[in-house]
């Protein structure tokens, strides 16, 4: 086996789908495969399919996998290489994923949570390419985040750095899954936006959103965005309120870290200019301690693959370290 035929494996594990890729040392993607998680099979069957898929990609590309990076839904214990009961991976309780993959493939493995992996992917190959500091946020069912300072992920105590979704933006606000109240996630995640819409309608507000979604229970954040564009007053108010709280959270991040960029991924970011234009304007109004125009606020460039590119970058990083 020549040096040139070595490759890096990347694995992005989520509750609904898993993406597996191989890449070379120069940030190139050689091949990728995706399949549904089918969570009911349990972690070992899922890992089997994941590693068999990775091996198949390597055989097809005629390369040998020399290291593997994994991005996985958290919480995790990075130090011990454990997955700790993520809400969307039921049954993955203290799963020693690093040991399992290392033993199976006999290569070094490094892993991190999915939001940190996505931050790294955007930094290396996406909207943050060439920057030295950025904060990545994903807005979907929850709000996750990852912080890069001086080209490196910041982990902090208990790997809790970057948990932007749990920044309190409304004292005594809505209850959050984490146990606190008024977290950004409890107001601005896709799930929370939809919940707030259903609450308004339940309280008697007249809105087209139920009709657009095919039932009040079927309303999503995308329904709210669409109805707001159509001029539905309830939806417009909800959308403005979402921007307001999001701008508050991002303003707090700006004065704490003054990063070069805020990069937003996840389903809510698919609203595009409808989200980003008023958000940039509101942040500019709010932030007084730095020139906010020097911080770009932009959508993730790699879309749903930010985490996968980050997983490959994690794999490359462990290769560079002596073992
Ligand atoms: Zn919270």
mmCIF file of C-alpha atoms and ligand atoms in Angstrom:
data_model
loop_
_atom_site.group_PDB
_atom_site.id
_atom_site.type_symbol
_atom_site.label_atom_id
_atom_site.label_comp_id
_atom_site.label_asym_id
_atom_site.label_seq_id
_atom_site.Cartn_x
_atom_site.Cartn_y
_atom_site.Cartn_z
ATOM 1 C CA UNK A 1 0.000 0.000 0.000
ATOM 2 C CA UNK A 2 1.515 3.333 -1.028
ATOM 3 C CA UNK A 3 1.104 6.533 0.961
ATOM 4 C CA UNK A 4 -1.085 8.006 -1.783
ATOM 5 C CA UNK A 5 -3.701 5.324 -1.371
ATOM 6 C CA UNK A 6 -4.398 6.291 2.246
ATOM 7 C CA UNK A 7 -7.702 7.954 2.968
ATOM 8 C CA UNK A 8 -9.663 9.376 5.874
ATOM 9 C CA UNK A 9 -13.118 8.164 6.857
ATOM 10 C CA UNK A 10 -15.847 10.524 8.054
ATOM 11 C CA UNK A 11 -19.084 9.517 9.764
ATOM 12 C CA UNK A 12 -21.995 11.822 10.608
ATOM 13 C CA UNK A 13 -24.543 10.153 12.878
ATOM 14 C CA UNK A 14 -27.988 11.648 13.385
ATOM 15 C CA UNK A 15 -31.320 10.357 14.611
ATOM 16 C CA UNK A 16 -32.829 10.103 11.120
ATOM 17 C CA UNK A 17 -29.897 9.604 8.771
ATOM 18 C CA UNK A 18 -26.262 8.635 8.710
ATOM 19 C CA UNK A 19 -23.753 9.909 6.169
ATOM 20 C CA UNK A 20 -20.426 8.205 5.551
ATOM 21 C CA UNK A 21 -17.598 9.540 3.397
ATOM 22 C CA UNK A 22 -13.996 9.003 2.489
ATOM 23 C CA UNK A 23 -11.654 11.858 1.718
ATOM 24 C CA UNK A 24 -8.010 12.388 0.956
ATOM 25 C CA UNK A 25 -5.406 14.389 2.870
ATOM 26 C CA UNK A 26 -6.108 17.536 0.864
ATOM 27 C CA UNK A 27 -9.705 18.088 1.948
ATOM 28 C CA UNK A 28 -11.071 16.367 -1.156
ATOM 29 C CA UNK A 29 -14.185 14.245 -0.880
ATOM 30 C CA UNK A 30 -13.636 10.924 -2.665
ATOM 31 C CA UNK A 31 -16.989 9.261 -2.128
ATOM 32 C CA UNK A 32 -20.079 9.502 0.055
ATOM 33 C CA UNK A 33 -23.018 7.281 1.016
ATOM 34 C CA UNK A 34 -26.131 7.934 3.078
ATOM 35 C CA UNK A 35 -28.730 5.711 4.651
ATOM 36 C CA UNK A 36 -31.570 6.037 7.163
ATOM 37 C CA UNK A 37 -30.584 5.440 10.786
ATOM 38 C CA UNK A 38 -33.564 3.155 11.521
ATOM 39 C CA UNK A 39 -32.989 3.713 15.201
ATOM 40 C CA UNK A 40 -35.080 0.716 16.299
ATOM 41 C CA UNK A 41 -32.250 -1.644 15.219
ATOM 42 C CA UNK A 42 -30.111 -0.539 18.137
ATOM 43 C CA UNK A 43 -26.617 0.952 18.117
ATOM 44 C CA UNK A 44 -24.619 -2.170 17.260
ATOM 45 C CA UNK A 45 -26.551 -3.020 14.092
ATOM 46 C CA UNK A 46 -26.384 0.644 13.079
ATOM 47 C CA UNK A 47 -22.626 0.785 13.642
ATOM 48 C CA UNK A 48 -22.245 -2.460 11.665
ATOM 49 C CA UNK A 49 -23.983 -0.966 8.635
ATOM 50 C CA UNK A 50 -22.022 2.267 9.041
ATOM 51 C CA UNK A 51 -18.628 0.551 9.107
ATOM 52 C CA UNK A 52 -19.525 -1.889 6.328
ATOM 53 C CA UNK A 53 -20.559 1.088 4.195
ATOM 54 C CA UNK A 54 -17.296 2.870 4.981
ATOM 55 C CA UNK A 55 -15.279 -0.233 4.060
ATOM 56 C CA UNK A 56 -17.240 -0.626 0.827
ATOM 57 C CA UNK A 57 -16.482 2.976 -0.143
ATOM 58 C CA UNK A 58 -12.785 2.387 0.546
ATOM 59 C CA UNK A 59 -12.725 -0.808 -1.536
ATOM 60 C CA UNK A 60 -14.484 0.905 -4.428
ATOM 61 C CA UNK A 61 -12.019 3.822 -4.357
ATOM 62 C CA UNK A 62 -9.105 1.417 -3.863
ATOM 63 C CA UNK A 63 -7.831 3.239 -0.766
ATOM 64 C CA UNK A 64 -6.933 2.209 2.749
ATOM 65 C CA UNK A 65 -8.598 4.070 5.616
ATOM 66 C CA UNK A 66 -5.922 5.423 7.947
ATOM 67 C CA UNK A 67 -8.118 7.289 10.463
ATOM 68 C CA UNK A 68 -11.760 8.015 11.130
ATOM 69 C CA UNK A 69 -13.578 11.121 12.364
ATOM 70 C CA UNK A 70 -17.084 10.879 13.817
ATOM 71 C CA UNK A 71 -19.629 13.618 14.407
ATOM 72 C CA UNK A 72 -22.522 12.400 16.528
ATOM 73 C CA UNK A 73 -25.620 13.819 18.180
ATOM 74 C CA UNK A 74 -24.750 14.680 21.802
ATOM 75 C CA UNK A 75 -24.392 14.646 24.709
ATOM 76 C CA UNK A 76 -21.041 12.884 24.554
ATOM 77 C CA UNK A 77 -18.119 12.216 26.848
ATOM 78 C CA UNK A 78 -15.308 13.103 24.478
ATOM 79 C CA UNK A 79 -12.563 12.205 26.952
ATOM 80 C CA UNK A 80 -13.838 8.656 27.400
ATOM 81 C CA UNK A 81 -15.165 8.299 23.858
ATOM 82 C CA UNK A 82 -18.756 7.676 24.944
ATOM 83 C CA UNK A 83 -22.124 8.606 23.494
ATOM 84 C CA UNK A 84 -24.349 9.564 26.451
ATOM 85 C CA UNK A 85 -28.043 8.931 25.745
ATOM 86 C CA UNK A 86 -28.806 11.553 23.071
ATOM 87 C CA UNK A 87 -32.564 12.259 22.975
ATOM 88 C CA UNK A 88 -32.690 11.371 19.265
ATOM 89 C CA UNK A 89 -30.568 8.201 19.610
ATOM 90 C CA UNK A 90 -32.552 6.145 22.140
ATOM 91 C CA UNK A 91 -30.576 3.158 23.424
ATOM 92 C CA UNK A 92 -27.174 4.782 22.852
ATOM 93 C CA UNK A 93 -26.442 4.853 26.574
ATOM 94 C CA UNK A 94 -22.745 5.189 27.456
ATOM 95 C CA UNK A 95 -21.954 3.646 24.079
ATOM 96 C CA UNK A 96 -18.136 3.381 23.754
ATOM 97 C CA UNK A 97 -18.218 4.371 20.118
ATOM 98 C CA UNK A 98 -14.538 5.304 19.834
ATOM 99 C CA UNK A 99 -13.388 1.928 21.227
ATOM 100 C CA UNK A 100 -15.848 0.011 19.073
ATOM 101 C CA UNK A 101 -14.752 1.685 15.849
ATOM 102 C CA UNK A 102 -11.039 1.602 16.737
ATOM 103 C CA UNK A 103 -11.171 -2.097 17.496
ATOM 104 C CA UNK A 104 -13.128 -2.886 14.364
ATOM 105 C CA UNK A 105 -11.002 -0.885 11.915
ATOM 106 C CA UNK A 106 -7.712 -0.784 13.824
ATOM 107 C CA UNK A 107 -7.181 2.911 13.074
ATOM 108 C CA UNK A 108 -7.240 6.020 15.285
ATOM 109 C CA UNK A 109 -10.693 7.505 15.776
ATOM 110 C CA UNK A 110 -11.657 10.973 16.995
ATOM 111 C CA UNK A 111 -15.140 12.197 17.632
ATOM 112 C CA UNK A 112 -17.073 15.283 18.593
ATOM 113 C CA UNK A 113 -20.683 16.384 18.784
ATOM 114 C CA UNK A 114 -22.527 17.084 15.550
ATOM 115 C CA UNK A 115 -22.660 20.874 15.968
ATOM 116 C CA UNK A 116 -18.916 21.098 16.667
ATOM 117 C CA UNK A 117 -18.245 18.873 13.663
ATOM 118 C CA UNK A 118 -20.448 21.130 11.515
ATOM 119 C CA UNK A 119 -18.582 24.223 12.778
ATOM 120 C CA UNK A 120 -15.304 22.572 11.790
ATOM 121 C CA UNK A 121 -16.664 21.567 8.376
ATOM 122 C CA UNK A 122 -17.815 25.123 7.631
ATOM 123 C CA UNK A 123 -14.471 26.476 8.858
ATOM 124 C CA UNK A 124 -12.415 24.166 6.655
ATOM 125 C CA UNK A 125 -14.518 24.039 3.531
ATOM 126 C CA UNK A 126 -17.664 26.103 3.857
ATOM 127 C CA UNK A 127 -18.754 29.650 4.630
ATOM 128 C CA UNK A 128 -15.918 30.112 7.137
ATOM 129 C CA UNK A 129 -13.083 29.087 4.856
ATOM 130 C CA UNK A 130 -10.007 31.249 5.429
ATOM 131 C CA UNK A 131 -11.333 32.788 8.655
ATOM 132 C CA UNK A 132 -9.672 32.302 12.040
ATOM 133 C CA UNK A 133 -12.750 32.654 14.245
ATOM 134 C CA UNK A 134 -16.396 31.868 13.771
ATOM 135 C CA UNK A 135 -19.494 30.769 15.609
ATOM 136 C CA UNK A 136 -21.679 28.179 13.922
ATOM 137 C CA UNK A 137 -25.321 27.711 14.891
ATOM 138 C CA UNK A 138 -27.734 25.091 13.700
ATOM 139 C CA UNK A 139 -31.434 25.880 13.964
ATOM 140 C CA UNK A 140 -33.594 22.814 13.501
ATOM 141 C CA UNK A 141 -35.442 20.756 16.127
ATOM 142 C CA UNK A 142 -33.059 22.324 18.643
ATOM 143 C CA UNK A 143 -30.351 24.961 18.470
ATOM 144 C CA UNK A 144 -26.785 23.716 18.595
ATOM 145 C CA UNK A 145 -23.563 25.577 18.222
ATOM 146 C CA UNK A 146 -19.831 25.345 17.765
ATOM 147 C CA UNK A 147 -17.133 27.951 18.396
ATOM 148 C CA UNK A 148 -13.841 28.264 16.546
ATOM 149 C CA UNK A 149 -11.193 30.614 17.902
ATOM 150 C CA UNK A 150 -7.671 30.855 16.435
ATOM 151 C CA UNK A 151 -8.586 28.091 13.964
ATOM 152 C CA UNK A 152 -9.505 25.622 16.702
ATOM 153 C CA UNK A 153 -12.742 24.316 18.183
ATOM 154 C CA UNK A 154 -13.305 25.565 21.725
ATOM 155 C CA UNK A 155 -14.573 22.793 24.005
ATOM 156 C CA UNK A 156 -14.500 24.314 27.471
ATOM 157 C CA UNK A 157 -15.409 22.690 30.775
ATOM 158 C CA UNK A 158 -17.382 19.467 30.254
ATOM 159 C CA UNK A 159 -17.205 20.154 26.492
ATOM 160 C CA UNK A 160 -20.072 22.597 27.021
ATOM 161 C CA UNK A 161 -18.680 25.534 25.037
ATOM 162 C CA UNK A 162 -20.862 26.613 22.147
ATOM 163 C CA UNK A 163 -24.193 25.591 23.686
ATOM 164 C CA UNK A 164 -25.689 28.770 22.295
ATOM 165 C CA UNK A 165 -29.162 27.257 22.226
ATOM 166 C CA UNK A 166 -29.210 27.410 26.001
ATOM 167 C CA UNK A 167 -28.332 31.059 26.324
ATOM 168 C CA UNK A 168 -31.244 32.606 28.230
ATOM 169 C CA UNK A 169 -32.775 35.412 26.170
ATOM 170 C CA UNK A 170 -36.091 35.750 28.001
ATOM 171 C CA UNK A 171 -36.128 35.508 31.830
ATOM 172 C CA UNK A 172 -39.005 33.254 32.938
ATOM 173 C CA UNK A 173 -39.686 32.482 29.281
ATOM 174 C CA UNK A 174 -40.903 29.166 27.890
ATOM 175 C CA UNK A 175 -39.584 25.958 29.471
ATOM 176 C CA UNK A 176 -36.618 24.418 27.650
ATOM 177 C CA UNK A 177 -35.737 20.733 27.297
ATOM 178 C CA UNK A 178 -32.607 21.417 29.362
ATOM 179 C CA UNK A 179 -34.662 22.337 32.443
ATOM 180 C CA UNK A 180 -34.101 26.094 32.272
ATOM 181 C CA UNK A 181 -36.557 28.732 31.027
ATOM 182 C CA UNK A 182 -36.319 31.232 28.203
ATOM 183 C CA UNK A 183 -33.420 29.597 26.363
ATOM 184 C CA UNK A 184 -32.882 30.656 22.737
ATOM 185 C CA UNK A 185 -33.767 27.077 21.763
ATOM 186 C CA UNK A 186 -37.122 27.278 23.580
ATOM 187 C CA UNK A 187 -38.093 30.299 21.437
ATOM 188 C CA UNK A 188 -36.219 30.139 18.123
ATOM 189 C CA UNK A 189 -35.668 26.455 17.237
ATOM 190 C CA UNK A 190 -37.847 25.138 14.417
ATOM 191 C CA UNK A 191 -39.791 23.130 16.980
ATOM 192 C CA UNK A 192 -40.299 26.194 19.193
ATOM 193 C CA UNK A 193 -41.382 28.440 16.300
ATOM 194 C CA UNK A 194 -44.037 25.873 15.349
ATOM 195 C CA UNK A 195 -45.117 25.465 18.971
ATOM 196 C CA UNK A 196 -45.524 29.235 19.404
ATOM 197 C CA UNK A 197 -47.684 29.351 16.253
ATOM 198 C CA UNK A 198 -49.948 26.577 17.543
ATOM 199 C CA UNK A 199 -50.214 28.344 20.908
ATOM 200 C CA UNK A 200 -51.302 31.627 19.282
ATOM 201 C CA UNK A 201 -53.912 29.874 17.182
ATOM 202 C CA UNK A 202 -55.033 27.832 20.204
ATOM 203 C CA UNK A 203 -55.504 31.109 22.071
ATOM 204 C CA UNK A 204 -57.854 32.303 19.323
ATOM 205 C CA UNK A 205 -55.635 34.152 16.826
ATOM 206 C CA UNK A 206 -57.000 34.143 13.249
ATOM 207 C CA UNK A 207 -54.372 32.806 10.871
ATOM 208 C CA UNK A 208 -53.946 31.102 7.490
ATOM 209 C CA UNK A 209 -51.223 28.826 8.912
ATOM 210 C CA UNK A 210 -53.521 25.900 9.736
ATOM 211 C CA UNK A 211 -54.873 25.908 6.185
ATOM 212 C CA UNK A 212 -51.375 26.172 4.657
ATOM 213 C CA UNK A 213 -50.091 23.240 6.712
ATOM 214 C CA UNK A 214 -53.210 21.096 6.353
ATOM 215 C CA UNK A 215 -54.086 21.320 10.047
ATOM 216 C CA UNK A 216 -52.899 23.266 13.071
ATOM 217 C CA UNK A 217 -50.971 20.251 14.402
ATOM 218 C CA UNK A 218 -49.030 20.047 11.112
ATOM 219 C CA UNK A 219 -47.676 23.618 11.336
ATOM 220 C CA UNK A 220 -43.875 23.797 11.108
ATOM 221 C CA UNK A 221 -41.382 26.666 11.147
ATOM 222 C CA UNK A 222 -41.507 26.562 7.335
ATOM 223 C CA UNK A 223 -45.287 27.139 7.510
ATOM 224 C CA UNK A 224 -44.723 30.206 9.663
ATOM 225 C CA UNK A 225 -42.076 31.545 7.250
ATOM 226 C CA UNK A 226 -44.309 30.961 4.234
ATOM 227 C CA UNK A 227 -47.383 32.549 5.871
ATOM 228 C CA UNK A 228 -45.309 35.524 7.016
ATOM 229 C CA UNK A 229 -44.162 36.074 3.406
ATOM 230 C CA UNK A 230 -47.812 35.911 2.335
ATOM 231 C CA UNK A 231 -48.627 38.673 4.812
ATOM 232 C CA UNK A 232 -50.414 36.663 7.506
ATOM 233 C CA UNK A 233 -50.263 39.060 10.491
ATOM 234 C CA UNK A 234 -49.935 36.350 13.167
ATOM 235 C CA UNK A 235 -47.124 34.655 11.242
ATOM 236 C CA UNK A 236 -45.390 37.985 10.596
ATOM 237 C CA UNK A 237 -45.478 38.802 14.281
ATOM 238 C CA UNK A 238 -44.087 35.373 15.177
ATOM 239 C CA UNK A 239 -41.336 35.733 12.589
ATOM 240 C CA UNK A 240 -40.384 39.245 13.775
ATOM 241 C CA UNK A 241 -40.310 38.008 17.351
ATOM 242 C CA UNK A 242 -38.067 35.102 16.313
ATOM 243 C CA UNK A 243 -35.641 37.531 14.621
ATOM 244 C CA UNK A 244 -35.736 39.747 17.725
ATOM 245 C CA UNK A 245 -34.662 36.957 20.109
ATOM 246 C CA UNK A 246 -32.176 35.517 17.656
ATOM 247 C CA UNK A 247 -30.569 38.948 17.208
ATOM 248 C CA UNK A 248 -30.381 39.283 20.995
ATOM 249 C CA UNK A 249 -28.570 35.939 21.278
ATOM 250 C CA UNK A 250 -26.221 36.678 18.387
ATOM 251 C CA UNK A 251 -25.490 40.160 19.764
ATOM 252 C CA UNK A 252 -24.437 38.536 23.044
ATOM 253 C CA UNK A 253 -22.144 36.180 21.151
ATOM 254 C CA UNK A 254 -20.637 39.097 19.214
ATOM 255 C CA UNK A 255 -19.715 41.102 22.288
ATOM 256 C CA UNK A 256 -18.307 37.992 23.990
ATOM 257 C CA UNK A 257 -16.161 36.605 21.172
ATOM 258 C CA UNK A 258 -16.163 39.178 18.346
ATOM 259 C CA UNK A 259 -15.879 36.358 15.787
ATOM 260 C CA UNK A 260 -15.324 37.063 12.110
ATOM 261 C CA UNK A 261 -18.503 35.234 11.163
ATOM 262 C CA UNK A 262 -21.758 33.826 12.449
ATOM 263 C CA UNK A 263 -22.745 30.897 10.239
ATOM 264 C CA UNK A 264 -26.256 29.491 10.522
ATOM 265 C CA UNK A 265 -27.310 26.049 9.310
ATOM 266 C CA UNK A 266 -30.284 23.779 9.900
ATOM 267 C CA UNK A 267 -33.805 23.803 8.485
ATOM 268 C CA UNK A 268 -34.753 27.271 9.757
ATOM 269 C CA UNK A 269 -31.804 28.799 7.840
ATOM 270 C CA UNK A 270 -33.459 27.562 4.624
ATOM 271 C CA UNK A 271 -35.714 30.637 4.919
ATOM 272 C CA UNK A 272 -32.736 32.494 3.384
ATOM 273 C CA UNK A 273 -33.038 36.274 2.958
ATOM 274 C CA UNK A 274 -36.306 36.263 4.886
ATOM 275 C CA UNK A 275 -34.233 35.314 7.925
ATOM 276 C CA UNK A 276 -30.830 36.817 7.206
ATOM 277 C CA UNK A 277 -31.741 40.311 6.000
ATOM 278 C CA UNK A 278 -33.810 41.404 9.022
ATOM 279 C CA UNK A 279 -31.433 39.528 11.335
ATOM 280 C CA UNK A 280 -28.381 41.438 10.078
ATOM 281 C CA UNK A 281 -30.279 44.726 10.368
ATOM 282 C CA UNK A 282 -31.391 43.985 13.938
ATOM 283 C CA UNK A 283 -27.912 42.901 15.041
ATOM 284 C CA UNK A 284 -26.475 46.121 13.538
ATOM 285 C CA UNK A 285 -28.982 48.141 15.569
ATOM 286 C CA UNK A 286 -28.286 46.277 18.807
ATOM 287 C CA UNK A 287 -24.528 45.899 18.898
ATOM 288 C CA UNK A 288 -22.563 48.948 20.006
ATOM 289 C CA UNK A 289 -19.218 47.530 21.162
ATOM 290 C CA UNK A 290 -17.817 46.506 17.787
ATOM 291 C CA UNK A 291 -18.476 47.381 14.152
ATOM 292 C CA UNK A 292 -21.096 44.709 13.415
ATOM 293 C CA UNK A 293 -20.519 45.105 9.663
ATOM 294 C CA UNK A 294 -17.166 43.405 10.177
ATOM 295 C CA UNK A 295 -18.928 40.245 11.314
ATOM 296 C CA UNK A 296 -20.593 38.385 8.467
ATOM 297 C CA UNK A 297 -23.848 36.634 9.282
ATOM 298 C CA UNK A 298 -24.412 34.046 6.598
ATOM 299 C CA UNK A 299 -25.991 30.686 5.836
ATOM 300 C CA UNK A 300 -23.919 27.510 6.045
ATOM 301 C CA UNK A 301 -22.382 26.776 2.649
ATOM 302 C CA UNK A 302 -22.300 23.002 2.979
ATOM 303 C CA UNK A 303 -25.959 22.602 3.924
ATOM 304 C CA UNK A 304 -26.691 19.211 5.431
ATOM 305 C CA UNK A 305 -23.100 18.100 4.825
ATOM 306 C CA UNK A 306 -21.348 20.549 7.199
ATOM 307 C CA UNK A 307 -21.075 17.811 9.827
ATOM 308 C CA UNK A 308 -19.810 15.236 7.369
ATOM 309 C CA UNK A 309 -17.026 17.533 6.139
ATOM 310 C CA UNK A 310 -16.254 18.243 9.789
ATOM 311 C CA UNK A 311 -16.046 14.526 10.557
ATOM 312 C CA UNK A 312 -13.481 14.151 7.764
ATOM 313 C CA UNK A 313 -11.541 17.101 9.221
ATOM 314 C CA UNK A 314 -11.604 15.399 12.648
ATOM 315 C CA UNK A 315 -10.190 12.267 11.031
ATOM 316 C CA UNK A 316 -7.413 14.253 9.363
ATOM 317 C CA UNK A 317 -6.565 15.985 12.650
ATOM 318 C CA UNK A 318 -5.865 12.715 14.439
ATOM 319 C CA UNK A 319 -3.621 11.563 11.590
ATOM 320 C CA UNK A 320 -1.413 14.590 12.120
ATOM 321 C CA UNK A 321 -0.787 13.626 15.761
ATOM 322 C CA UNK A 322 1.878 11.103 16.685
ATOM 323 C CA UNK A 323 0.335 8.000 18.118
HETATM 324 ZN ZN1 LIG B 1 -32.137 25.239 27.441
#
